[in-house]
Amino acid sequence: MSAPRAVLLDALGTLVGLDGPVELLAAELARRGAVVEEAAVGAALRAEMRFYRAQHDRAVDAGALEALRDDCAEVLRDALPPCAASLGVPTLREALLAALRFTPYPEVPGVLRALRTAGHPLVVVSNWDVSLHDVLADTGLGPLLDGVLTSAQERVAKPDPELFARALALAGREASRALHAGDSVEHDIAGAHAAGITAVLVDRDATARAPHGAAVVRDLEGLLALAAG
Ligand SMILES: [Mg+2]
């Protein structure tokens, strides 16, 4: 009998989601004396997120993460109306971090426990900065995983098959004995296929177009049968 398949997992949109960040940031700003319409907060937060996505691989360690967070707060300041911008970068940074709350999707802890019990090595493969380890620890998912690879620390990002190859090495499986689940066609499905790994699209909103050769699940419950097969 073959060893149980390794299950590689994306993080954001697959294991954890962001809790209404626009509403939370508007509330955090209001608590600090700056009442800003949600539309303006949303526009500023989108600017910050665009900057973060382009820059997150700089945050390879705690010191670099601090610098990145300061820069993100500056981008946010520059995109906010004057009443909020005048709070200053340290206060805006505090408000921003308080507003970025990650929560596991409801089925995730149970599915991870079931997969582990069945002997599947579980490794996260994520385009994220070094703080992903803290997010997984804070959400209680860390102890359910066998390994976590971030693009920032590995200095290689999805869809590069090299990041998947390192995850396979960590899991102790060949590509043919692994699957990767994620919500991005561009990063997860393309990257897994390039690495020769079975790809599973996590389509929580039923909005994505299933690419050729990828299985589709609505949530991680669907992985249990695929991993066992
Ligand atoms: Mg994702």
PDB file of C-alpha atoms and ligand atoms in Angstrom:
ATOM      1  CA  MET A   1       0.000   0.000   0.000  1.00  0.00           C
ATOM      2  CA  SER A   2       1.283   3.475  -0.893  1.00  0.00           C
ATOM      3  CA  ALA A   3       1.946   6.052   1.796  1.00  0.00           C
ATOM      4  CA  PRO A   4      -0.925   8.527   2.331  1.00  0.00           C
ATOM      5  CA  ARG A   5      -0.774  11.470  -0.047  1.00  0.00           C
ATOM      6  CA  ALA A   6       0.769  14.728   1.095  1.00  0.00           C
ATOM      7  CA  VAL A   7      -1.794  17.516   1.171  1.00  0.00           C
ATOM      8  CA  LEU A   8      -0.311  20.917   0.350  1.00  0.00           C
ATOM      9  CA  LEU A   9      -2.454  23.910   1.229  1.00  0.00           C
ATOM     10  CA  ASP A  10      -2.643  27.574   0.312  1.00  0.00           C
ATOM     11  CA  ALA A  11      -3.387  29.892   3.277  1.00  0.00           C
ATOM     12  CA  LEU A  12      -5.487  32.998   2.459  1.00  0.00           C
ATOM     13  CA  GLY A  13      -8.840  32.060   0.950  1.00  0.00           C
ATOM     14  CA  THR A  14      -8.161  28.378   1.625  1.00  0.00           C
ATOM     15  CA  LEU A  15      -7.446  27.996   5.364  1.00  0.00           C
ATOM     16  CA  VAL A  16      -8.198  31.492   6.648  1.00  0.00           C
ATOM     17  CA  GLY A  17     -10.170  34.538   5.517  1.00  0.00           C
ATOM     18  CA  LEU A  18     -10.063  38.221   6.457  1.00  0.00           C
ATOM     19  CA  ASP A  19     -12.942  39.454   8.627  1.00  0.00           C
ATOM     20  CA  GLY A  20     -14.552  42.526   6.946  1.00  0.00           C
ATOM     21  CA  PRO A  21     -11.349  44.591   6.955  1.00  0.00           C
ATOM     22  CA  VAL A  22     -12.950  47.797   5.623  1.00  0.00           C
ATOM     23  CA  GLU A  23     -15.568  47.945   8.370  1.00  0.00           C
ATOM     24  CA  LEU A  24     -12.973  47.038  10.997  1.00  0.00           C
ATOM     25  CA  LEU A  25     -10.525  49.682   9.797  1.00  0.00           C
ATOM     26  CA  ALA A  26     -13.272  52.339   9.734  1.00  0.00           C
ATOM     27  CA  ALA A  27     -14.099  51.404  13.333  1.00  0.00           C
ATOM     28  CA  GLU A  28     -10.428  51.468  14.395  1.00  0.00           C
ATOM     29  CA  LEU A  29      -9.975  54.923  12.827  1.00  0.00           C
ATOM     30  CA  ALA A  30     -13.167  56.201  14.483  1.00  0.00           C
ATOM     31  CA  ARG A  31     -11.918  54.954  17.863  1.00  0.00           C
ATOM     32  CA  ARG A  32      -8.836  57.102  17.303  1.00  0.00           C
ATOM     33  CA  GLY A  33     -10.912  60.181  16.451  1.00  0.00           C
ATOM     34  CA  ALA A  34     -11.046  60.025  12.634  1.00  0.00           C
ATOM     35  CA  VAL A  35     -14.514  59.385  11.243  1.00  0.00           C
ATOM     36  CA  VAL A  36     -14.144  58.415   7.581  1.00  0.00           C
ATOM     37  CA  GLU A  37     -16.783  57.085   5.173  1.00  0.00           C
ATOM     38  CA  GLU A  38     -16.392  53.400   4.433  1.00  0.00           C
ATOM     39  CA  ALA A  39     -15.974  54.055   0.699  1.00  0.00           C
ATOM     40  CA  ALA A  40     -12.911  56.191   1.398  1.00  0.00           C
ATOM     41  CA  VAL A  41     -11.549  53.645   3.874  1.00  0.00           C
ATOM     42  CA  GLY A  42     -12.073  50.889   1.295  1.00  0.00           C
ATOM     43  CA  ALA A  43     -10.214  52.811  -1.398  1.00  0.00           C
ATOM     44  CA  ALA A  44      -7.299  53.499   0.958  1.00  0.00           C
ATOM     45  CA  LEU A  45      -7.169  49.907   2.125  1.00  0.00           C
ATOM     46  CA  ARG A  46      -7.139  48.634  -1.466  1.00  0.00           C
ATOM     47  CA  ALA A  47      -4.159  50.892  -2.171  1.00  0.00           C
ATOM     48  CA  GLU A  48      -2.398  49.525   0.901  1.00  0.00           C
ATOM     49  CA  MET A  49      -3.171  45.917  -0.083  1.00  0.00           C
ATOM     50  CA  ARG A  50      -1.861  46.447  -3.619  1.00  0.00           C
ATOM     51  CA  PHE A  51       1.370  47.779  -2.146  1.00  0.00           C
ATOM     52  CA  TYR A  52       1.547  44.928   0.371  1.00  0.00           C
ATOM     53  CA  ARG A  53       1.033  42.245  -2.290  1.00  0.00           C
ATOM     54  CA  ALA A  54       3.851  43.697  -4.381  1.00  0.00           C
ATOM     55  CA  GLN A  55       6.182  44.013  -1.388  1.00  0.00           C
ATOM     56  CA  HIS A  56       5.425  41.184   1.052  1.00  0.00           C
ATOM     57  CA  ASP A  57       8.363  39.026   0.067  1.00  0.00           C
ATOM     58  CA  ARG A  58      10.684  41.665   1.565  1.00  0.00           C
ATOM     59  CA  ALA A  59       9.491  40.576   5.025  1.00  0.00           C
ATOM     60  CA  VAL A  60      11.880  37.657   5.462  1.00  0.00           C
ATOM     61  CA  ASP A  61      12.324  38.162   9.216  1.00  0.00           C
ATOM     62  CA  ALA A  62      10.947  40.163  12.140  1.00  0.00           C
ATOM     63  CA  GLY A  63      13.050  43.279  11.433  1.00  0.00           C
ATOM     64  CA  ALA A  64      12.084  43.398   7.766  1.00  0.00           C
ATOM     65  CA  LEU A  65       8.444  42.830   8.718  1.00  0.00           C
ATOM     66  CA  GLU A  66       8.532  45.899  10.973  1.00  0.00           C
ATOM     67  CA  ALA A  67       9.888  48.028   8.125  1.00  0.00           C
ATOM     68  CA  LEU A  68       7.294  46.686   5.691  1.00  0.00           C
ATOM     69  CA  ARG A  69       4.476  47.462   8.126  1.00  0.00           C
ATOM     70  CA  ASP A  70       5.719  51.049   8.506  1.00  0.00           C
ATOM     71  CA  ASP A  71       5.770  51.421   4.719  1.00  0.00           C
ATOM     72  CA  CYS A  72       2.253  49.965   4.454  1.00  0.00           C
ATOM     73  CA  ALA A  73       1.013  52.475   7.041  1.00  0.00           C
ATOM     74  CA  GLU A  74       2.585  55.281   4.988  1.00  0.00           C
ATOM     75  CA  VAL A  75       0.759  54.107   1.867  1.00  0.00           C
ATOM     76  CA  LEU A  76      -2.456  54.012   3.880  1.00  0.00           C
ATOM     77  CA  ARG A  77      -1.840  57.535   5.217  1.00  0.00           C
ATOM     78  CA  ASP A  78      -1.248  58.908   1.737  1.00  0.00           C
ATOM     79  CA  ALA A  79      -4.523  57.379   0.520  1.00  0.00           C
ATOM     80  CA  LEU A  80      -6.735  58.511   3.424  1.00  0.00           C
ATOM     81  CA  PRO A  81      -8.501  61.874   3.746  1.00  0.00           C
ATOM     82  CA  PRO A  82      -6.691  64.553   5.825  1.00  0.00           C
ATOM     83  CA  CYS A  83      -8.582  63.963   9.082  1.00  0.00           C
ATOM     84  CA  ALA A  84      -7.290  60.370   9.199  1.00  0.00           C
ATOM     85  CA  ALA A  85      -3.917  61.034   7.574  1.00  0.00           C
ATOM     86  CA  SER A  86      -3.167  63.506  10.355  1.00  0.00           C
ATOM     87  CA  LEU A  87      -3.261  60.692  12.929  1.00  0.00           C
ATOM     88  CA  GLY A  88       0.270  59.891  11.775  1.00  0.00           C
ATOM     89  CA  VAL A  89       2.001  56.704  10.688  1.00  0.00           C
ATOM     90  CA  PRO A  90       2.448  54.991  14.091  1.00  0.00           C
ATOM     91  CA  THR A  91      -1.243  55.373  14.974  1.00  0.00           C
ATOM     92  CA  LEU A  92      -2.392  54.352  11.487  1.00  0.00           C
ATOM     93  CA  ARG A  93      -0.164  51.321  11.624  1.00  0.00           C
ATOM     94  CA  GLU A  94      -1.732  50.310  14.928  1.00  0.00           C
ATOM     95  CA  ALA A  95      -5.241  50.778  13.459  1.00  0.00           C
ATOM     96  CA  LEU A  96      -4.328  48.816  10.321  1.00  0.00           C
ATOM     97  CA  LEU A  97      -2.911  45.847  12.235  1.00  0.00           C
ATOM     98  CA  ALA A  98      -5.939  45.801  14.547  1.00  0.00           C
ATOM     99  CA  ALA A  99      -8.235  45.701  11.487  1.00  0.00           C
ATOM    100  CA  LEU A 100      -6.493  42.779   9.763  1.00  0.00           C
ATOM    101  CA  ARG A 101      -8.021  39.795  11.553  1.00  0.00           C
ATOM    102  CA  PHE A 102      -7.780  36.314  10.096  1.00  0.00           C
ATOM    103  CA  THR A 103     -10.268  33.585  10.928  1.00  0.00           C
ATOM    104  CA  PRO A 104     -10.198  29.953   9.825  1.00  0.00           C
ATOM    105  CA  TYR A 105     -13.136  28.878   7.669  1.00  0.00           C
ATOM    106  CA  PRO A 106     -15.486  26.807   9.834  1.00  0.00           C
ATOM    107  CA  GLU A 107     -14.663  23.365   8.433  1.00  0.00           C
ATOM    108  CA  VAL A 108     -10.889  23.830   8.388  1.00  0.00           C
ATOM    109  CA  PRO A 109      -9.785  22.624  11.855  1.00  0.00           C
ATOM    110  CA  GLY A 110     -11.907  19.473  11.624  1.00  0.00           C
ATOM    111  CA  VAL A 111     -10.703  18.615   8.127  1.00  0.00           C
ATOM    112  CA  LEU A 112      -7.056  19.127   9.070  1.00  0.00           C
ATOM    113  CA  ARG A 113      -7.488  16.856  12.100  1.00  0.00           C
ATOM    114  CA  ALA A 114      -9.155  14.175   9.967  1.00  0.00           C
ATOM    115  CA  LEU A 115      -6.430  14.330   7.324  1.00  0.00           C
ATOM    116  CA  ARG A 116      -3.699  14.053   9.937  1.00  0.00           C
ATOM    117  CA  THR A 117      -5.420  11.165  11.648  1.00  0.00           C
ATOM    118  CA  ALA A 118      -5.461   9.397   8.273  1.00  0.00           C
ATOM    119  CA  GLY A 119      -1.678   9.929   8.007  1.00  0.00           C
ATOM    120  CA  HIS A 120      -1.533  12.675   5.365  1.00  0.00           C
ATOM    121  CA  PRO A 121       1.407  15.061   5.827  1.00  0.00           C
ATOM    122  CA  LEU A 122       0.058  18.644   5.706  1.00  0.00           C
ATOM    123  CA  VAL A 123       2.254  21.493   4.445  1.00  0.00           C
ATOM    124  CA  VAL A 124       1.187  25.094   3.820  1.00  0.00           C
ATOM    125  CA  VAL A 125       2.551  26.690   0.635  1.00  0.00           C
ATOM    126  CA  SER A 126       1.785  30.404   0.761  1.00  0.00           C
ATOM    127  CA  ASN A 127       2.716  33.698  -0.839  1.00  0.00           C
ATOM    128  CA  TRP A 128       2.909  35.524   2.503  1.00  0.00           C
ATOM    129  CA  ASP A 129       5.423  37.272   4.688  1.00  0.00           C
ATOM    130  CA  VAL A 130       7.075  35.776   7.767  1.00  0.00           C
ATOM    131  CA  SER A 131       4.057  36.720   9.933  1.00  0.00           C
ATOM    132  CA  LEU A 132       2.042  33.795   8.523  1.00  0.00           C
ATOM    133  CA  HIS A 133       3.504  31.651  11.321  1.00  0.00           C
ATOM    134  CA  ASP A 134       1.943  33.997  13.896  1.00  0.00           C
ATOM    135  CA  VAL A 135      -1.392  33.980  12.071  1.00  0.00           C
ATOM    136  CA  LEU A 136      -1.481  30.180  12.067  1.00  0.00           C
ATOM    137  CA  ALA A 137      -0.472  30.042  15.736  1.00  0.00           C
ATOM    138  CA  ASP A 138      -3.056  32.675  16.748  1.00  0.00           C
ATOM    139  CA  THR A 139      -5.855  30.903  14.871  1.00  0.00           C
ATOM    140  CA  GLY A 140      -4.989  27.539  16.423  1.00  0.00           C
ATOM    141  CA  LEU A 141      -4.098  25.938  13.077  1.00  0.00           C
ATOM    142  CA  GLY A 142      -0.338  25.796  13.632  1.00  0.00           C
ATOM    143  CA  PRO A 143      -0.295  22.570  15.681  1.00  0.00           C
ATOM    144  CA  LEU A 144      -2.423  20.828  13.032  1.00  0.00           C
ATOM    145  CA  LEU A 145       0.214  21.311  10.322  1.00  0.00           C
ATOM    146  CA  ASP A 146       3.476  19.515   9.588  1.00  0.00           C
ATOM    147  CA  GLY A 147       5.164  22.458   7.894  1.00  0.00           C
ATOM    148  CA  VAL A 148       4.681  25.992   6.622  1.00  0.00           C
ATOM    149  CA  LEU A 149       6.563  27.525   3.684  1.00  0.00           C
ATOM    150  CA  THR A 150       6.253  31.257   3.002  1.00  0.00           C
ATOM    151  CA  SER A 151       7.385  32.878  -0.230  1.00  0.00           C
ATOM    152  CA  ALA A 152       9.142  35.586   1.777  1.00  0.00           C
ATOM    153  CA  GLN A 153      11.358  33.178   3.709  1.00  0.00           C
ATOM    154  CA  GLU A 154      11.921  30.801   0.800  1.00  0.00           C
ATOM    155  CA  ARG A 155      12.621  33.699  -1.581  1.00  0.00           C
ATOM    156  CA  VAL A 156      10.537  32.020  -4.237  1.00  0.00           C
ATOM    157  CA  ALA A 157       6.803  32.461  -4.788  1.00  0.00           C
ATOM    158  CA  LYS A 158       3.914  30.543  -6.338  1.00  0.00           C
ATOM    159  CA  PRO A 159       3.448  29.721  -9.160  1.00  0.00           C
ATOM    160  CA  ASP A 160       7.160  28.833  -9.301  1.00  0.00           C
ATOM    161  CA  PRO A 161       7.292  25.018  -9.059  1.00  0.00           C
ATOM    162  CA  GLU A 162      10.392  25.309  -6.871  1.00  0.00           C
ATOM    163  CA  LEU A 163       8.273  26.299  -3.854  1.00  0.00           C
ATOM    164  CA  PHE A 164       6.132  23.190  -4.385  1.00  0.00           C
ATOM    165  CA  ALA A 165       9.249  21.014  -4.742  1.00  0.00           C
ATOM    166  CA  ARG A 166      10.431  22.234  -1.331  1.00  0.00           C
ATOM    167  CA  ALA A 167       7.035  21.466   0.173  1.00  0.00           C
ATOM    168  CA  LEU A 168       7.207  17.923  -1.211  1.00  0.00           C
ATOM    169  CA  ALA A 169      10.659  17.472   0.331  1.00  0.00           C
ATOM    170  CA  LEU A 170       9.290  18.675   3.671  1.00  0.00           C
ATOM    171  CA  ALA A 171       6.340  16.301   3.401  1.00  0.00           C
ATOM    172  CA  GLY A 172       8.543  13.379   2.322  1.00  0.00           C
ATOM    173  CA  ARG A 173       6.483  12.576  -0.777  1.00  0.00           C
ATOM    174  CA  GLU A 174       6.951  12.491  -4.552  1.00  0.00           C
ATOM    175  CA  ALA A 175       4.794  14.785  -6.690  1.00  0.00           C
ATOM    176  CA  SER A 176       2.730  11.777  -7.734  1.00  0.00           C
ATOM    177  CA  ARG A 177       1.762  11.188  -4.082  1.00  0.00           C
ATOM    178  CA  ALA A 178       0.602  14.736  -3.348  1.00  0.00           C
ATOM    179  CA  LEU A 179      -2.168  17.172  -4.045  1.00  0.00           C
ATOM    180  CA  HIS A 180      -2.305  20.927  -3.602  1.00  0.00           C
ATOM    181  CA  ALA A 181      -5.445  22.851  -2.744  1.00  0.00           C
ATOM    182  CA  GLY A 182      -5.829  26.594  -3.200  1.00  0.00           C
ATOM    183  CA  ASP A 183      -8.186  29.324  -4.352  1.00  0.00           C
ATOM    184  CA  SER A 184      -6.014  30.963  -7.017  1.00  0.00           C
ATOM    185  CA  VAL A 185      -5.989  29.579 -10.553  1.00  0.00           C
ATOM    186  CA  GLU A 186      -2.918  31.669 -11.337  1.00  0.00           C
ATOM    187  CA  HIS A 187      -0.851  30.779  -8.276  1.00  0.00           C
ATOM    188  CA  ASP A 188      -2.162  27.483  -6.920  1.00  0.00           C
ATOM    189  CA  ILE A 189      -3.443  25.564  -9.907  1.00  0.00           C
ATOM    190  CA  ALA A 190      -0.793  26.694 -12.397  1.00  0.00           C
ATOM    191  CA  GLY A 191       1.993  26.238  -9.852  1.00  0.00           C
ATOM    192  CA  ALA A 192       0.903  22.782  -8.741  1.00  0.00           C
ATOM    193  CA  HIS A 193       0.529  21.610 -12.334  1.00  0.00           C
ATOM    194  CA  ALA A 194       3.980  22.970 -13.197  1.00  0.00           C
ATOM    195  CA  ALA A 195       5.347  20.884 -10.320  1.00  0.00           C
ATOM    196  CA  GLY A 196       3.517  17.762 -11.491  1.00  0.00           C
ATOM    197  CA  ILE A 197       1.145  17.793  -8.519  1.00  0.00           C
ATOM    198  CA  THR A 198      -2.608  17.141  -8.667  1.00  0.00           C
ATOM    199  CA  ALA A 199      -4.335  20.511  -8.228  1.00  0.00           C
ATOM    200  CA  VAL A 200      -7.596  21.190  -6.427  1.00  0.00           C
ATOM    201  CA  LEU A 201      -9.325  24.546  -6.792  1.00  0.00           C
ATOM    202  CA  VAL A 202     -11.047  25.747  -3.613  1.00  0.00           C
ATOM    203  CA  ASP A 203     -13.975  27.731  -5.001  1.00  0.00           C
ATOM    204  CA  ARG A 204     -15.861  28.929  -1.913  1.00  0.00           C
ATOM    205  CA  ASP A 205     -18.107  31.341  -3.842  1.00  0.00           C
ATOM    206  CA  ALA A 206     -18.673  29.020  -6.818  1.00  0.00           C
ATOM    207  CA  THR A 207     -17.417  31.800  -9.070  1.00  0.00           C
ATOM    208  CA  ALA A 208     -14.158  30.487 -10.501  1.00  0.00           C
ATOM    209  CA  ARG A 209     -13.766  28.792 -13.843  1.00  0.00           C
ATOM    210  CA  ALA A 210     -12.333  25.337 -13.279  1.00  0.00           C
ATOM    211  CA  PRO A 211      -9.145  25.005 -15.270  1.00  0.00           C
ATOM    212  CA  HIS A 212      -8.491  21.897 -17.298  1.00  0.00           C
ATOM    213  CA  GLY A 213      -7.218  19.036 -15.149  1.00  0.00           C
ATOM    214  CA  ALA A 214      -8.113  20.551 -11.772  1.00  0.00           C
ATOM    215  CA  ALA A 215     -10.694  19.161  -9.387  1.00  0.00           C
ATOM    216  CA  VAL A 216     -12.949  21.724  -7.746  1.00  0.00           C
ATOM    217  CA  VAL A 217     -14.228  21.715  -4.151  1.00  0.00           C
ATOM    218  CA  ARG A 218     -16.510  24.234  -2.444  1.00  0.00           C
ATOM    219  CA  ASP A 219     -14.675  23.869   0.859  1.00  0.00           C
ATOM    220  CA  LEU A 220     -12.011  21.629   2.389  1.00  0.00           C
ATOM    221  CA  GLU A 221     -14.483  18.854   3.258  1.00  0.00           C
ATOM    222  CA  GLY A 222     -14.157  17.936  -0.402  1.00  0.00           C
ATOM    223  CA  LEU A 223     -10.468  17.203   0.092  1.00  0.00           C
ATOM    224  CA  LEU A 224     -11.061  14.175   2.305  1.00  0.00           C
ATOM    225  CA  ALA A 225     -12.170  11.887  -0.528  1.00  0.00           C
ATOM    226  CA  LEU A 226      -9.619  13.315  -2.994  1.00  0.00           C
ATOM    227  CA  ALA A 227      -6.725  12.822  -0.579  1.00  0.00           C
ATOM    228  CA  ALA A 228      -7.775   9.230   0.143  1.00  0.00           C
ATOM    229  CA  GLY A 229      -8.076   8.338  -3.573  1.00  0.00           C
TER     230      GLY A 229
HETATM  231 MG    MG B   1      -5.202  32.088  -1.611  1.00  0.00          MG
END
